[in-house]
Rosetta silent file (secondary structure, phi, psi, omega in degrees, C-alpha in Angstrom):
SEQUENCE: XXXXXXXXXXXXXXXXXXXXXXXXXXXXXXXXXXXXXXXXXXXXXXXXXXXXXXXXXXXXXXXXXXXXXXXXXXXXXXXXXXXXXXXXXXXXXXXXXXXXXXXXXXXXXXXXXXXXXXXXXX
SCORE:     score description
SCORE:     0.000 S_00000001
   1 L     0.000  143.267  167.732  -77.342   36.591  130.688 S_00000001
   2 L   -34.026  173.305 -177.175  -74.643   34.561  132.531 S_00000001
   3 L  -113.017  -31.184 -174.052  -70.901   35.013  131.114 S_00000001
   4 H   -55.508  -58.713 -175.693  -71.537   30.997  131.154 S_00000001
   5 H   -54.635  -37.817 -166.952  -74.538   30.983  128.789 S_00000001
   6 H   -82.032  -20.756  159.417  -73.035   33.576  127.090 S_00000001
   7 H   -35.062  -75.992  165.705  -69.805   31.601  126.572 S_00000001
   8 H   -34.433  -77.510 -178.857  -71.785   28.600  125.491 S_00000001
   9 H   -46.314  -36.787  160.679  -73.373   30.646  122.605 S_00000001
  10 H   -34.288  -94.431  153.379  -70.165   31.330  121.390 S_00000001
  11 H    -1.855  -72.722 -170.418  -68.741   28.166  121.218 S_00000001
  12 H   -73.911    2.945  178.679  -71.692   26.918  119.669 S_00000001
  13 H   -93.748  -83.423  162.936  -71.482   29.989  117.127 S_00000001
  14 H   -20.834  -57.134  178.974  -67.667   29.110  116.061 S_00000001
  15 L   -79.760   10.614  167.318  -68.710   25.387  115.497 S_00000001
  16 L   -76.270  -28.959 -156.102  -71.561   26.799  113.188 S_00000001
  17 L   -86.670  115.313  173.254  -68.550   28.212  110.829 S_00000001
  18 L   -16.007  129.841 -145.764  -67.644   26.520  107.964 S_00000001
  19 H   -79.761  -36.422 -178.945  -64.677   23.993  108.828 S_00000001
  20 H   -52.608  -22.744  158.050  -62.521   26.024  105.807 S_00000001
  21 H   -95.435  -24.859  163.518  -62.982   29.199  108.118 S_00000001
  22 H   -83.996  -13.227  169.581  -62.443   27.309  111.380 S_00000001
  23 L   -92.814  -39.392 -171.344  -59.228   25.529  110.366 S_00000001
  24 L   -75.027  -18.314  179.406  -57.825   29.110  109.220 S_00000001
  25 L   -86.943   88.384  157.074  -58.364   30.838  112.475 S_00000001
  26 L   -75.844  139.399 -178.329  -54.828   30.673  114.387 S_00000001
  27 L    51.490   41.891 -176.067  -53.587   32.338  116.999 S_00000001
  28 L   -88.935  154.205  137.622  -57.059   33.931  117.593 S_00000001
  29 L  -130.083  145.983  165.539  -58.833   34.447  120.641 S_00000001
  30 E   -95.158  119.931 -172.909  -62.252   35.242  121.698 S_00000001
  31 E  -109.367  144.008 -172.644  -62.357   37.243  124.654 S_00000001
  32 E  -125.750  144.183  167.237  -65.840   38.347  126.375 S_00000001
  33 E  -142.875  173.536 -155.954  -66.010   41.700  128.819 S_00000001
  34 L   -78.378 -114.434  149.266  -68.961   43.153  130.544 S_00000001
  35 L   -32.188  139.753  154.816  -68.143   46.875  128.717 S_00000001
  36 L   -88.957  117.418 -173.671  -65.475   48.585  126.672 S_00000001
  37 L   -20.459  179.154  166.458  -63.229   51.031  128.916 S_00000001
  38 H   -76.702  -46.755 -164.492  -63.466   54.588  128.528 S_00000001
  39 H   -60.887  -52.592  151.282  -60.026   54.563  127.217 S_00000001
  40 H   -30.091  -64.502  179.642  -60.886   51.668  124.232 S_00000001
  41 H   -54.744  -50.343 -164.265  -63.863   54.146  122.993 S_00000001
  42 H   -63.550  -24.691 -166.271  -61.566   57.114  122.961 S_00000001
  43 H   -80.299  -17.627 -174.171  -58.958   55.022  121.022 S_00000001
  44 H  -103.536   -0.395  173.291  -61.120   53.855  118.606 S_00000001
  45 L    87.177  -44.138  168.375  -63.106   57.295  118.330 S_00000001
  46 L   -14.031   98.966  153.692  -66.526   56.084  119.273 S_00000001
  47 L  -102.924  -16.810  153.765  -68.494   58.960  120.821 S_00000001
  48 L  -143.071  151.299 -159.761  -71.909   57.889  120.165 S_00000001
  49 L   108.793 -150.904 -166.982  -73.525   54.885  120.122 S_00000001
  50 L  -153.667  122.097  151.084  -72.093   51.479  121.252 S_00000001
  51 L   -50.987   75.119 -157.005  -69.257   49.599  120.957 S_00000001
  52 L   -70.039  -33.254 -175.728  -70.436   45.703  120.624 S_00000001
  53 E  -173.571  174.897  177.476  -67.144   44.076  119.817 S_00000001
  54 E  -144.184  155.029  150.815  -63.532   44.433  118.033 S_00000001
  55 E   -93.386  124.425  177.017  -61.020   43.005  116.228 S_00000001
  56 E  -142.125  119.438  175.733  -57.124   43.942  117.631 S_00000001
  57 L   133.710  172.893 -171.644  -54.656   42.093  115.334 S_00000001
  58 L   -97.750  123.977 -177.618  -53.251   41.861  111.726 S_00000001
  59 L   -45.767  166.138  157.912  -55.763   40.335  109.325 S_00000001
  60 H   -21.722  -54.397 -128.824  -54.849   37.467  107.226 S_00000001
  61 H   -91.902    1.508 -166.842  -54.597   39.188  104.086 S_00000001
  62 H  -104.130  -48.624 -161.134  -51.791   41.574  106.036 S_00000001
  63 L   -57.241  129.299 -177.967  -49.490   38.989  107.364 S_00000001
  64 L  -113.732 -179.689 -148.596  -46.150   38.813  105.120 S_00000001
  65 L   -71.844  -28.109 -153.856  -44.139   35.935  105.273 S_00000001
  66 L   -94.775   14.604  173.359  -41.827   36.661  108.289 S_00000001
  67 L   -83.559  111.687  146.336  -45.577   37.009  110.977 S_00000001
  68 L  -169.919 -178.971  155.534  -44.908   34.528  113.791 S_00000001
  69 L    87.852   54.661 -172.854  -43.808   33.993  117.336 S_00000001
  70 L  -123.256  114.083  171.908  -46.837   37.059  117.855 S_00000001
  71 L   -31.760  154.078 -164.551  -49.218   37.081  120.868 S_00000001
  72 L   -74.558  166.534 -169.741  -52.812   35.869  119.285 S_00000001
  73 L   -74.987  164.118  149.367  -55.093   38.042  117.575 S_00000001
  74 E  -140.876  141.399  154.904  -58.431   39.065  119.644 S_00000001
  75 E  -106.664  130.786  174.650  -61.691   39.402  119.047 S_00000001
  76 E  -101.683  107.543 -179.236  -63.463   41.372  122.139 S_00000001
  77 E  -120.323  125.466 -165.388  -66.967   40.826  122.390 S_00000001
  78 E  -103.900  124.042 -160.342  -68.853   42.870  125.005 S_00000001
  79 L   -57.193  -61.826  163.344  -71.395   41.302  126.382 S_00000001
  80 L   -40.268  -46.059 -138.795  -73.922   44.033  128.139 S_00000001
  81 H   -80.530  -73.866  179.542  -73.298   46.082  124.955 S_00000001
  82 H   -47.542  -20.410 -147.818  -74.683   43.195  122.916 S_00000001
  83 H   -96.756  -71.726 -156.993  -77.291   42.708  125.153 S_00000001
  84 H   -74.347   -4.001  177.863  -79.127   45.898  125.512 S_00000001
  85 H   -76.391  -61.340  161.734  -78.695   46.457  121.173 S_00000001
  86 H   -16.415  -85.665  163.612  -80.305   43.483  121.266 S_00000001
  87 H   -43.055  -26.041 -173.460  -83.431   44.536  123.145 S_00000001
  88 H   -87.952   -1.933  172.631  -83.289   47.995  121.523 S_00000001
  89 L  -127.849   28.894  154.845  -83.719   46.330  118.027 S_00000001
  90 L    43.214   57.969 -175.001  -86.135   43.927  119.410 S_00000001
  91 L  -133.159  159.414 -175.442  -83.896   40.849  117.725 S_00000001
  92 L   -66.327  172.372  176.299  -83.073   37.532  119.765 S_00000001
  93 H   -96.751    3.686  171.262  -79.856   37.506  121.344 S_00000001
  94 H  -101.805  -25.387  148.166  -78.273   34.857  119.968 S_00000001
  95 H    -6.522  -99.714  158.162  -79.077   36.791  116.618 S_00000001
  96 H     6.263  -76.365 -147.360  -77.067   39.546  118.237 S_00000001
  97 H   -74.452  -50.694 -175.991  -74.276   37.489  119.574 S_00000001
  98 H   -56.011  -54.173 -168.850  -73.624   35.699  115.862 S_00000001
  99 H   -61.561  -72.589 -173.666  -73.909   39.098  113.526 S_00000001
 100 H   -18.716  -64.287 -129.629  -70.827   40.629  115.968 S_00000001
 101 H   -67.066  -59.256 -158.167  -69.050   37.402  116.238 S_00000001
 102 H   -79.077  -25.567  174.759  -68.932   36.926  112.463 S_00000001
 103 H   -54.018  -30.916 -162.999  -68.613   40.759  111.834 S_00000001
 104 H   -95.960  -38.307  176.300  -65.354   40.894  113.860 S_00000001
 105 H   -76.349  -11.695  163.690  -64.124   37.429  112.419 S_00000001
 106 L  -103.490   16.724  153.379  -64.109   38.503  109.133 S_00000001
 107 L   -83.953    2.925  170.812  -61.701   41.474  109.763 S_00000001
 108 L   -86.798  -19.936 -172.487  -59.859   38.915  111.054 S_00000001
 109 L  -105.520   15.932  167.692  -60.051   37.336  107.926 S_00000001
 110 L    91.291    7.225  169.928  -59.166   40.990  106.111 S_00000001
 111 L   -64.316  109.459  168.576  -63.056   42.140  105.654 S_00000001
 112 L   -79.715  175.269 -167.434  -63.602   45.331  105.590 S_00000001
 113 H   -53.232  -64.011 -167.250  -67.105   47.712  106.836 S_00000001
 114 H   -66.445   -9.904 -173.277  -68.471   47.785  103.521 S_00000001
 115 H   -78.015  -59.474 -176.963  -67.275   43.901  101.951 S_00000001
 116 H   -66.849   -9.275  176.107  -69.135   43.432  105.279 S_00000001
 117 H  -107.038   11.529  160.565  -72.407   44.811  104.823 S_00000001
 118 L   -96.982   36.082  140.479  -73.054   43.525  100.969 S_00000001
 119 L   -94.572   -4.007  168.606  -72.239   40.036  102.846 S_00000001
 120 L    89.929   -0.072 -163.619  -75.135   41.094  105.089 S_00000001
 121 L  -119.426   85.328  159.751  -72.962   40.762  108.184 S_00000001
 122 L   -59.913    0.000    0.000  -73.006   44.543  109.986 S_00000001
């Protein structure tokens, strides 16, 4: 898929989100790359399997009173990555691109792996 299309789906993923979780995310970004470096896997430990996306930044629920003037949070979502899990679990890809999206936005919002899978979002 295009970086356009793939863009697009985004977008249109974010304005899916409940406006009480879309007014709270500040100083966020979504960032899309083909792949995660070599160097990203090593830092994050990943030696098998596939990195689909990240979170890099302090969650909400972390932030003390004195967090501001701080380059924005990111969410990294890698596109190929997403892509071929996709086909290998035979699920559409816009599927795909929303279970990351919201998996990565709620450690933005202080969710951790397991709060995320009894919410269903892995």
């Amino acid at each position: 898929m295009e970086r356009e299309e793939f863009e697009r789906i985004v977008l249109k993923l974010i304005d899916e989100l409940p406006e009480h979780f879309r007014k709270d995310m500040e100083n966020v970004s979504i960032v899309l790359e083909e792949r995660p470096s070599l160097d990203l896997l090593r830092k994050v430990g990943v030696r098998s399997g596939k990195l689909l996306g990240i979170y890099q930044g302090v969650p909400l629920t972390k932030r003390g009173l004195g967090y501001n003037g701080v380059l924005p949070d990111r969410i990294i979502l890698f596109m190929r990555e997403i892509e071929e899990e996709a086909r290998m679990e035979n699920v559409p890809l816009v599927e795909k691109i929303k279970n990351v999206l919201y998996h990565e936005i709620g450690h933005y919002f202080g969710l951790n792996e397991e709060e995320l899978r009894k919410l269903g979002v892995f």
